Amino acid sequence: MFTDVLTIISKEWKEMFMARGSMRSGLFSMLIMVGLLGIFMPLQNGRDWLNNPLLILIWSWVPVLITLSMVTDSVAGERERHTLETLLASRLPEAAILLGKIGAAVFYAWGIMLTGLLLGAVTINLAFPASPAFYDLRVFGGVLVFSLLTSWLFSSIGVLVSLHSKTARQAYQKMSVVFLLLWFIPMLVIQFLPQEIKAGLSARLMTLDLNAVLTLGLVILLIADAALLLVCLSRFQRRHLISL
């Protein structure tokens, strides 16, 4: 089962970089995302980038955005290219195919988030030399786990949308609306709040019991991810997919 999941992940990554476009454009997009999180935003915010969890939370939507095109193409795109039937005719279990498609998007986005955060710490220490600094380990760990679970959440939603879309374009349009409503608009509102309000929110976050907040948020995300995964598993059946 584990090997089968890795096979699908490898297939999805190869298609993302090769079959669905050139490797150069794929690597260019990845470097833009890493550069935004690891260089541009840290330079814009200075050492606050390491100390203010609100800043990282605001820009944590970037890796989530990466998953949209991958997961919306996961089923609808295969159906358009007439490769879905071939995949379903293989010996691979349905669960392995589903987990591989979700996992490919999740770990790609999470890897970019991790790389961007580490590069951001290097950027801050080089651009603003003082005493060596790094993220608060609780915040750093919390952001990584949070981004992993959030990527899984949107990837699962994306697969469900892709299952019920005739084309990858249609699925992407639907997911873009979901992303705007659930993530981008709230984060954009926070970004353009007056500095006094953002400073107050940041101060409030720092006074909260971070462990309790992170634990509650992670529990909610875990429940949502598990529920969506069960729904995906129930819908991702060969007989249903072939009849669509």
Tab-separated table of N, CA, C and O in Angstrom, residues 20-124:
chain	number	residue	atom	x	y	z
A	20	ARG	N	2.366	18.172	-17.999
A	20	ARG	CA	1.442	19.309	-17.992
A	20	ARG	C	2.152	20.632	-18.235
A	20	ARG	O	1.604	21.696	-18.093
A	21	GLY	N	3.379	20.582	-18.628
A	21	GLY	CA	4.136	21.802	-18.886
A	21	GLY	C	5.609	21.459	-18.921
A	21	GLY	O	6.003	20.309	-18.778
A	22	SER	N	6.436	22.414	-19.136
A	22	SER	CA	7.862	22.153	-19.178
A	22	SER	C	8.446	22.135	-17.779
A	22	SER	O	7.913	22.757	-16.866
A	23	MET	N	9.545	21.421	-17.625
A	23	MET	CA	10.225	21.388	-16.338
A	23	MET	C	10.720	22.784	-15.970
A	23	MET	O	10.695	23.169	-14.801
A	24	ARG	N	11.129	23.553	-16.957
A	24	ARG	CA	11.629	24.899	-16.678
A	24	ARG	C	10.549	25.775	-16.052
A	24	ARG	O	10.798	26.476	-15.079
A	25	SER	N	9.339	25.731	-16.602
A	25	SER	CA	8.263	26.557	-16.053
A	25	SER	C	7.851	26.072	-14.674
A	25	SER	O	7.515	26.874	-13.796
A	26	GLY	N	7.879	24.739	-14.468
A	26	GLY	CA	7.533	24.202	-13.159
A	26	GLY	C	8.531	24.624	-12.096
A	26	GLY	O	8.147	25.027	-10.992
A	27	LEU	N	9.810	24.537	-12.433
A	27	LEU	CA	10.846	24.951	-11.484
A	27	LEU	C	10.804	26.457	-11.247
A	27	LEU	O	11.037	26.925	-10.136
A	28	PHE	N	10.477	27.220	-12.299
A	28	PHE	CA	10.385	28.669	-12.162
A	28	PHE	C	9.274	29.051	-11.190
A	28	PHE	O	9.458	29.922	-10.334
A	29	SER	N	8.120	28.390	-11.308
A	29	SER	CA	7.004	28.666	-10.397
A	29	SER	C	7.386	28.331	-8.958
A	29	SER	O	7.063	29.069	-8.023
A	30	MET	N	8.076	27.217	-8.789
A	30	MET	CA	8.489	26.808	-7.456
A	30	MET	C	9.467	27.808	-6.860
A	30	MET	O	9.361	28.185	-5.682
A	31	LEU	N	10.417	28.282	-7.672
A	31	LEU	CA	11.398	29.249	-7.183
A	31	LEU	C	10.742	30.577	-6.827
A	31	LEU	O	11.159	31.248	-5.881
A	32	ILE	N	9.704	30.966	-7.559
A	32	ILE	CA	8.984	32.199	-7.237
A	32	ILE	C	8.349	32.091	-5.858
A	32	ILE	O	8.420	33.016	-5.029
A	33	MET	N	7.708	30.956	-5.589
A	33	MET	CA	7.052	30.750	-4.297
A	33	MET	C	8.077	30.760	-3.163
A	33	MET	O	7.866	31.398	-2.117
A	34	VAL	N	9.180	30.047	-3.360
A	34	VAL	CA	10.228	30.002	-2.333
A	34	VAL	C	10.836	31.391	-2.134
A	34	VAL	O	11.079	31.825	-1.002
A	35	GLY	N	11.039	32.097	-3.233
A	35	GLY	CA	11.596	33.443	-3.132
A	35	GLY	C	10.674	34.407	-2.417
A	35	GLY	O	11.121	35.265	-1.644
A	36	LEU	N	9.372	34.268	-2.644
A	36	LEU	CA	8.402	35.141	-1.976
A	36	LEU	C	8.424	34.929	-0.470
A	36	LEU	O	8.485	35.889	0.322
A	37	LEU	N	8.392	33.645	-0.065
A	37	LEU	CA	8.367	33.323	1.365
A	37	LEU	C	9.734	33.446	2.024
A	37	LEU	O	9.817	33.779	3.211
A	38	GLY	N	10.786	33.180	1.259
A	38	GLY	CA	12.107	33.102	1.873
A	38	GLY	C	12.967	34.333	1.729
A	38	GLY	O	13.935	34.492	2.482
A	39	ILE	N	12.614	35.227	0.797
A	39	ILE	CA	13.450	36.414	0.580
A	39	ILE	C	12.630	37.708	0.608
A	39	ILE	O	12.901	38.604	1.412
A	40	PHE	N	11.638	37.792	-0.280
A	40	PHE	CA	10.907	39.050	-0.432
A	40	PHE	C	10.184	39.467	0.847
A	40	PHE	O	10.367	40.585	1.344
A	41	MET	N	9.339	38.573	1.387
A	41	MET	CA	8.566	38.940	2.571
A	41	MET	C	9.445	39.152	3.802
A	41	MET	O	9.218	40.102	4.563
A	42	PRO	N	10.460	38.332	4.051
A	42	PRO	CA	11.356	38.624	5.178
A	42	PRO	C	12.051	39.979	5.053
A	42	PRO	O	12.177	40.715	6.031
A	43	LEU	N	12.506	40.332	3.835
A	43	LEU	CA	13.154	41.629	3.649
A	43	LEU	C	12.179	42.775	3.857
A	43	LEU	O	12.544	43.835	4.364
A	44	GLN	N	10.921	42.561	3.467
A	44	GLN	CA	9.910	43.599	3.638
A	44	GLN	C	9.590	43.846	5.108
A	44	GLN	O	9.293	44.973	5.515
A	45	ASN	N	9.658	42.806	5.921
A	45	ASN	CA	9.225	42.911	7.314
A	45	ASN	C	10.366	42.947	8.324
A	45	ASN	O	10.126	43.171	9.510
A	46	GLY	N	11.594	42.715	7.883
A	46	GLY	CA	12.725	42.770	8.801
A	46	GLY	C	12.660	41.658	9.840
A	46	GLY	O	12.073	40.597	9.615
A	47	ARG	N	13.240	41.936	10.992
A	47	ARG	CA	13.326	40.906	12.031
A	47	ARG	C	11.964	40.553	12.623
A	47	ARG	O	11.822	39.543	13.314
A	48	ASP	N	10.943	41.380	12.338
A	48	ASP	CA	9.586	41.034	12.771
A	48	ASP	C	9.117	39.727	12.133
A	48	ASP	O	8.229	39.063	12.660
A	49	TRP	N	9.707	39.393	10.981
A	49	TRP	CA	9.317	38.144	10.306
A	49	TRP	C	9.552	36.936	11.204
A	49	TRP	O	8.801	35.961	11.153
A	50	LEU	N	10.574	36.998	12.016
A	50	LEU	CA	10.878	35.882	12.911
A	50	LEU	C	10.086	35.948	14.205
A	50	LEU	O	9.873	34.920	14.858
A	51	ASN	N	9.651	37.149	14.575
A	51	ASN	CA	9.040	37.330	15.898
A	51	ASN	C	7.521	37.444	15.883
A	51	ASN	O	6.887	37.293	16.925
A	52	ASN	N	6.947	37.745	14.710
A	52	ASN	CA	5.517	38.007	14.634
A	52	ASN	C	4.793	36.847	13.959
A	52	ASN	O	4.833	36.706	12.734
A	53	PRO	N	4.108	36.000	14.715
A	53	PRO	CA	3.429	34.848	14.102
A	53	PRO	C	2.317	35.250	13.151
A	53	PRO	O	1.959	34.497	12.255
A	54	LEU	N	1.760	36.458	13.342
A	54	LEU	CA	0.679	36.912	12.474
A	54	LEU	C	1.159	37.075	11.032
A	54	LEU	O	0.433	36.769	10.081
A	55	LEU	N	2.401	37.538	10.852
A	55	LEU	CA	2.945	37.727	9.506
A	55	LEU	C	3.034	36.407	8.753
A	55	LEU	O	2.657	36.309	7.582
A	56	ILE	N	3.541	35.390	9.431
A	56	ILE	CA	3.667	34.085	8.777
A	56	ILE	C	2.294	33.508	8.486
A	56	ILE	O	2.064	32.898	7.433
A	57	LEU	N	1.353	33.707	9.408
A	57	LEU	CA	0.000	33.204	9.196
A	57	LEU	C	-0.631	33.855	7.971
A	57	LEU	O	-1.294	33.200	7.169
A	58	ILE	N	-0.403	35.170	7.812
A	58	ILE	CA	-0.966	35.888	6.672
A	58	ILE	C	-0.485	35.291	5.353
A	58	ILE	O	-1.252	35.123	4.404
A	59	TRP	N	0.801	34.952	5.282
A	59	TRP	CA	1.383	34.487	4.024
A	59	TRP	C	1.416	32.973	3.895
A	59	TRP	O	1.948	32.438	2.925
A	60	SER	N	0.833	32.270	4.861
A	60	SER	CA	0.812	30.810	4.772
A	60	SER	C	-0.145	30.311	3.692
A	60	SER	O	-0.192	29.117	3.404
A	61	TRP	N	-0.928	31.239	3.076
A	61	TRP	CA	-1.811	30.839	1.988
A	61	TRP	C	-1.032	30.484	0.724
A	61	TRP	O	-1.549	29.795	-0.157
A	62	VAL	N	0.217	30.947	0.627
A	62	VAL	CA	0.973	30.738	-0.607
A	62	VAL	C	1.133	29.253	-0.943
A	62	VAL	O	0.822	28.826	-2.057
A	63	PRO	N	1.609	28.410	-0.015
A	63	PRO	CA	1.722	26.986	-0.352
A	63	PRO	C	0.366	26.339	-0.635
A	63	PRO	O	0.278	25.435	-1.470
A	64	VAL	N	-0.688	26.797	0.069
A	64	VAL	CA	-2.015	26.237	-0.174
A	64	VAL	C	-2.435	26.504	-1.611
A	64	VAL	O	-3.056	25.657	-2.271
A	65	LEU	N	-2.108	27.692	-2.117
A	65	LEU	CA	-2.457	28.059	-3.486
A	65	LEU	C	-1.857	27.092	-4.495
A	65	LEU	O	-2.457	26.807	-5.540
A	66	ILE	N	-0.668	26.565	-4.170
A	66	ILE	CA	0.021	25.667	-5.092
A	66	ILE	C	-0.780	24.384	-5.308
A	66	ILE	O	-0.729	23.781	-6.384
A	67	THR	N	-1.510	23.953	-4.297
A	67	THR	CA	-2.225	22.682	-4.400
A	67	THR	C	-3.423	22.748	-5.345
A	67	THR	O	-3.890	21.717	-5.818
A	68	LEU	N	-3.919	23.955	-5.625
A	68	LEU	CA	-5.171	24.069	-6.366
A	68	LEU	C	-5.094	23.431	-7.750
A	68	LEU	O	-5.952	22.619	-8.113
A	69	SER	N	-4.082	23.815	-8.538
A	69	SER	CA	-4.004	23.289	-9.897
A	69	SER	C	-3.733	21.788	-9.915
A	69	SER	O	-4.228	21.071	-10.799
A	70	MET	N	-2.978	21.303	-8.936
A	70	MET	CA	-2.649	19.882	-8.904
A	70	MET	C	-3.877	19.030	-8.616
A	70	MET	O	-4.152	18.049	-9.310
A	71	VAL	N	-4.620	19.400	-7.566
A	71	VAL	CA	-5.742	18.549	-7.160
A	71	VAL	C	-6.932	18.683	-8.087
A	71	VAL	O	-7.685	17.726	-8.278
A	72	THR	N	-7.131	19.874	-8.673
A	72	THR	CA	-8.254	20.012	-9.600
A	72	THR	C	-8.003	19.233	-10.891
A	72	THR	O	-8.940	18.807	-11.568
A	73	ASP	N	-6.725	19.029	-11.213
A	73	ASP	CA	-6.369	18.236	-12.387
A	73	ASP	C	-6.363	16.738	-12.075
A	73	ASP	O	-6.351	15.919	-12.986
A	74	SER	N	-6.404	16.395	-10.791
A	74	SER	CA	-6.164	15.013	-10.365
A	74	SER	C	-7.120	14.002	-10.981
A	74	SER	O	-6.708	12.893	-11.336
A	75	VAL	N	-8.392	14.365	-11.099
A	75	VAL	CA	-9.375	13.449	-11.687
A	75	VAL	C	-9.917	14.013	-12.992
A	75	VAL	O	-9.900	13.335	-14.015
A	76	ALA	N	-10.371	15.266	-12.946
A	76	ALA	CA	-10.944	15.865	-14.148
A	76	ALA	C	-9.916	15.930	-15.278
A	76	ALA	O	-10.245	15.687	-16.447
A	77	GLY	N	-8.673	16.269	-14.936
A	77	GLY	CA	-7.632	16.330	-15.954
A	77	GLY	C	-7.332	14.963	-16.542
A	77	GLY	O	-7.135	14.822	-17.757
A	78	GLU	N	-7.291	13.942	-15.679
A	78	GLU	CA	-7.061	12.569	-16.168
A	78	GLU	C	-8.212	12.144	-17.083
A	78	GLU	O	-7.995	11.476	-18.109
A	79	ARG	N	-9.417	12.551	-16.724
A	79	ARG	CA	-10.579	12.197	-17.546
A	79	ARG	C	-10.484	12.876	-18.912
A	79	ARG	O	-10.794	12.264	-19.941
A	80	GLU	N	-10.061	14.130	-18.933
A	80	GLU	CA	-9.902	14.864	-20.192
A	80	GLU	C	-8.841	14.226	-21.077
A	80	GLU	O	-8.996	14.160	-22.295
A	81	ARG	N	-7.743	13.795	-20.475
A	81	ARG	CA	-6.633	13.210	-21.251
A	81	ARG	C	-6.862	11.735	-21.557
A	81	ARG	O	-6.008	11.079	-22.146
A	82	HIS	N	-8.001	11.202	-21.087
A	82	HIS	CA	-8.368	9.798	-21.308
A	82	HIS	C	-7.341	8.840	-20.702
A	82	HIS	O	-7.081	7.756	-21.235
A	83	THR	N	-6.745	9.262	-19.587
A	83	THR	CA	-5.806	8.387	-18.886
A	83	THR	C	-6.409	7.829	-17.596
A	83	THR	O	-5.801	6.974	-16.959
A	84	LEU	N	-7.582	8.327	-17.224
A	84	LEU	CA	-8.208	7.871	-15.981
A	84	LEU	C	-8.572	6.394	-16.062
A	84	LEU	O	-8.364	5.637	-15.110
A	85	GLU	N	-9.114	5.976	-17.214
A	85	GLU	CA	-9.510	4.574	-17.367
A	85	GLU	C	-8.306	3.643	-17.243
A	85	GLU	O	-8.388	2.568	-16.633
A	86	THR	N	-7.178	4.063	-17.828
A	86	THR	CA	-5.959	3.257	-17.737
A	86	THR	C	-5.484	3.131	-16.299
A	86	THR	O	-5.090	2.052	-15.846
A	87	LEU	N	-5.532	4.245	-15.572
A	87	LEU	CA	-5.115	4.235	-14.170
A	87	LEU	C	-6.017	3.335	-13.337
A	87	LEU	O	-5.543	2.557	-12.494
A	88	LEU	N	-7.316	3.429	-13.586
A	88	LEU	CA	-8.266	2.622	-12.813
A	88	LEU	C	-8.186	1.139	-13.180
A	88	LEU	O	-8.566	0.278	-12.378
A	89	ALA	N	-7.686	0.849	-14.359
A	89	ALA	CA	-7.558	-0.558	-14.782
A	89	ALA	C	-6.305	-1.216	-14.224
A	89	ALA	O	-6.134	-2.435	-14.340
A	90	SER	N	-5.441	-0.434	-13.587
A	90	SER	CA	-4.214	-0.982	-13.013
A	90	SER	C	-4.532	-1.764	-11.741
A	90	SER	O	-5.659	-1.745	-11.240
A	91	ARG	N	-3.503	-2.406	-11.196
A	91	ARG	CA	-3.682	-3.195	-9.973
A	91	ARG	C	-3.747	-2.326	-8.721
A	91	ARG	O	-4.017	-2.819	-7.629
A	92	LEU	N	-3.483	-1.036	-8.867
A	92	LEU	CA	-3.397	-0.156	-7.705
A	92	LEU	C	-4.748	-0.031	-7.011
A	92	LEU	O	-5.768	0.195	-7.670
A	93	PRO	N	-4.770	-0.148	-5.686
A	93	PRO	CA	-6.028	0.025	-4.948
A	93	PRO	C	-6.539	1.457	-5.069
A	93	PRO	O	-5.755	2.404	-5.233
A	94	GLU	N	-7.846	1.614	-4.990
A	94	GLU	CA	-8.438	2.953	-5.088
A	94	GLU	C	-7.911	3.872	-3.997
A	94	GLU	O	-7.638	5.058	-4.236
A	95	ALA	N	-7.753	3.334	-2.784
A	95	ALA	CA	-7.269	4.154	-1.666
A	95	ALA	C	-5.854	4.659	-1.931
A	95	ALA	O	-5.524	5.811	-1.610
A	96	ALA	N	-5.009	3.806	-2.533
A	96	ALA	CA	-3.631	4.214	-2.823
A	96	ALA	C	-3.608	5.311	-3.881
A	96	ALA	O	-2.816	6.260	-3.795
A	97	ILE	N	-4.467	5.204	-4.889
A	97	ILE	CA	-4.540	6.231	-5.933
A	97	ILE	C	-4.971	7.557	-5.324
A	97	ILE	O	-4.371	8.611	-5.582
A	98	LEU	N	-6.002	7.502	-4.490
A	98	LEU	CA	-6.513	8.727	-3.856
A	98	LEU	C	-5.471	9.359	-2.942
A	98	LEU	O	-5.192	10.566	-3.029
A	99	LEU	N	-4.885	8.553	-2.061
A	99	LEU	CA	-3.882	9.082	-1.128
A	99	LEU	C	-2.655	9.617	-1.863
A	99	LEU	O	-2.055	10.611	-1.447
A	100	GLY	N	-2.289	8.965	-2.960
A	100	GLY	CA	-1.154	9.438	-3.738
A	100	GLY	C	-1.424	10.777	-4.392
A	100	GLY	O	-0.557	11.657	-4.402
A	101	LYS	N	-2.629	10.961	-4.903
A	101	LYS	CA	-2.977	12.219	-5.557
A	101	LYS	C	-3.044	13.357	-4.535
A	101	LYS	O	-2.560	14.466	-4.787
A	102	ILE	N	-3.646	13.095	-3.381
A	102	ILE	CA	-3.698	14.121	-2.333
A	102	ILE	C	-2.300	14.374	-1.784
A	102	ILE	O	-1.882	15.520	-1.611
A	103	GLY	N	-1.567	13.291	-1.498
A	103	GLY	CA	-0.240	13.427	-0.915
A	103	GLY	C	0.734	14.165	-1.813
A	103	GLY	O	1.593	14.915	-1.331
A	104	ALA	N	0.617	13.994	-3.133
A	104	ALA	CA	1.519	14.680	-4.060
A	104	ALA	C	1.389	16.190	-3.924
A	104	ALA	O	2.390	16.918	-3.882
A	105	ALA	N	0.162	16.671	-3.836
A	105	ALA	CA	-0.069	18.113	-3.688
A	105	ALA	C	0.349	18.594	-2.305
A	105	ALA	O	0.993	19.643	-2.164
A	106	VAL	N	0.004	17.818	-1.282
A	106	VAL	CA	0.281	18.236	0.096
A	106	VAL	C	1.775	18.355	0.355
A	106	VAL	O	2.251	19.379	0.861
A	107	PHE	N	2.530	17.330	0.020
A	107	PHE	CA	3.953	17.330	0.348
A	107	PHE	C	4.754	18.280	-0.547
A	107	PHE	O	5.795	18.796	-0.123
A	108	TYR	N	4.260	18.527	-1.749
A	108	TYR	CA	4.903	19.530	-2.596
A	108	TYR	C	4.741	20.914	-1.964
A	108	TYR	O	5.710	21.664	-1.819
A	109	ALA	N	3.505	21.250	-1.573
A	109	ALA	CA	3.253	22.557	-0.951
A	109	ALA	C	3.970	22.684	0.386
A	109	ALA	O	4.554	23.731	0.702
A	110	TRP	N	3.943	21.620	1.186
A	110	TRP	CA	4.581	21.660	2.505
A	110	TRP	C	6.097	21.793	2.384
A	110	TRP	O	6.730	22.504	3.163
A	111	GLY	N	6.664	21.140	1.382
A	111	GLY	CA	8.104	21.262	1.169
A	111	GLY	C	8.501	22.679	0.805
A	111	GLY	O	9.541	23.180	1.259
A	112	ILE	N	7.676	23.345	-0.005
A	112	ILE	CA	7.954	24.737	-0.352
A	112	ILE	C	7.829	25.625	0.870
A	112	ILE	O	8.630	26.553	1.069
A	113	MET	N	6.829	25.360	1.723
A	113	MET	CA	6.659	26.153	2.943
A	113	MET	C	7.876	25.995	3.851
A	113	MET	O	8.418	26.985	4.367
A	114	LEU	N	8.328	24.771	4.050
A	114	LEU	CA	9.483	24.510	4.902
A	114	LEU	C	10.737	25.182	4.337
A	114	LEU	O	11.483	25.846	5.070
A	115	THR	N	10.946	25.032	3.042
A	115	THR	CA	12.112	25.642	2.410
A	115	THR	C	12.068	27.162	2.530
A	115	THR	O	13.078	27.815	2.826
A	116	GLY	N	10.883	27.736	2.314
A	116	GLY	CA	10.731	29.180	2.400
A	116	GLY	C	10.993	29.712	3.793
A	116	GLY	O	11.649	30.743	3.969
A	117	LEU	N	10.491	29.010	4.809
A	117	LEU	CA	10.710	29.457	6.189
A	117	LEU	C	12.186	29.388	6.571
A	117	LEU	O	12.720	30.305	7.210
A	118	LEU	N	12.854	28.311	6.205
A	118	LEU	CA	14.276	28.183	6.527
A	118	LEU	C	15.108	29.235	5.792
A	118	LEU	O	16.011	29.852	6.371
A	119	LEU	N	14.772	29.460	4.515
A	119	LEU	CA	15.471	30.491	3.759
A	119	LEU	C	15.191	31.872	4.349
A	119	LEU	O	16.068	32.742	4.372
A	120	GLY	N	13.963	32.076	4.845
A	120	GLY	CA	13.617	33.343	5.465
A	120	GLY	C	14.473	33.642	6.683
A	120	GLY	O	14.898	34.784	6.897
A	121	ALA	N	14.736	32.627	7.486
A	121	ALA	CA	15.599	32.816	8.659
A	121	ALA	C	17.019	33.181	8.231
A	121	ALA	O	17.654	34.062	8.832
A	122	VAL	N	17.514	32.530	7.177
A	122	VAL	CA	18.850	32.856	6.664
A	122	VAL	C	18.875	34.289	6.134
A	122	VAL	O	19.809	35.054	6.391
A	123	THR	N	17.836	34.663	5.392
A	123	THR	CA	17.752	36.013	4.828
A	123	THR	C	17.786	37.077	5.914
A	123	THR	O	18.512	38.078	5.805
A	124	ILE	N	17.004	36.873	6.971
A	124	ILE	CA	16.954	37.857	8.064
A	124	ILE	C	18.312	37.995	8.731
A	124	ILE	O	18.777	39.111	9.008
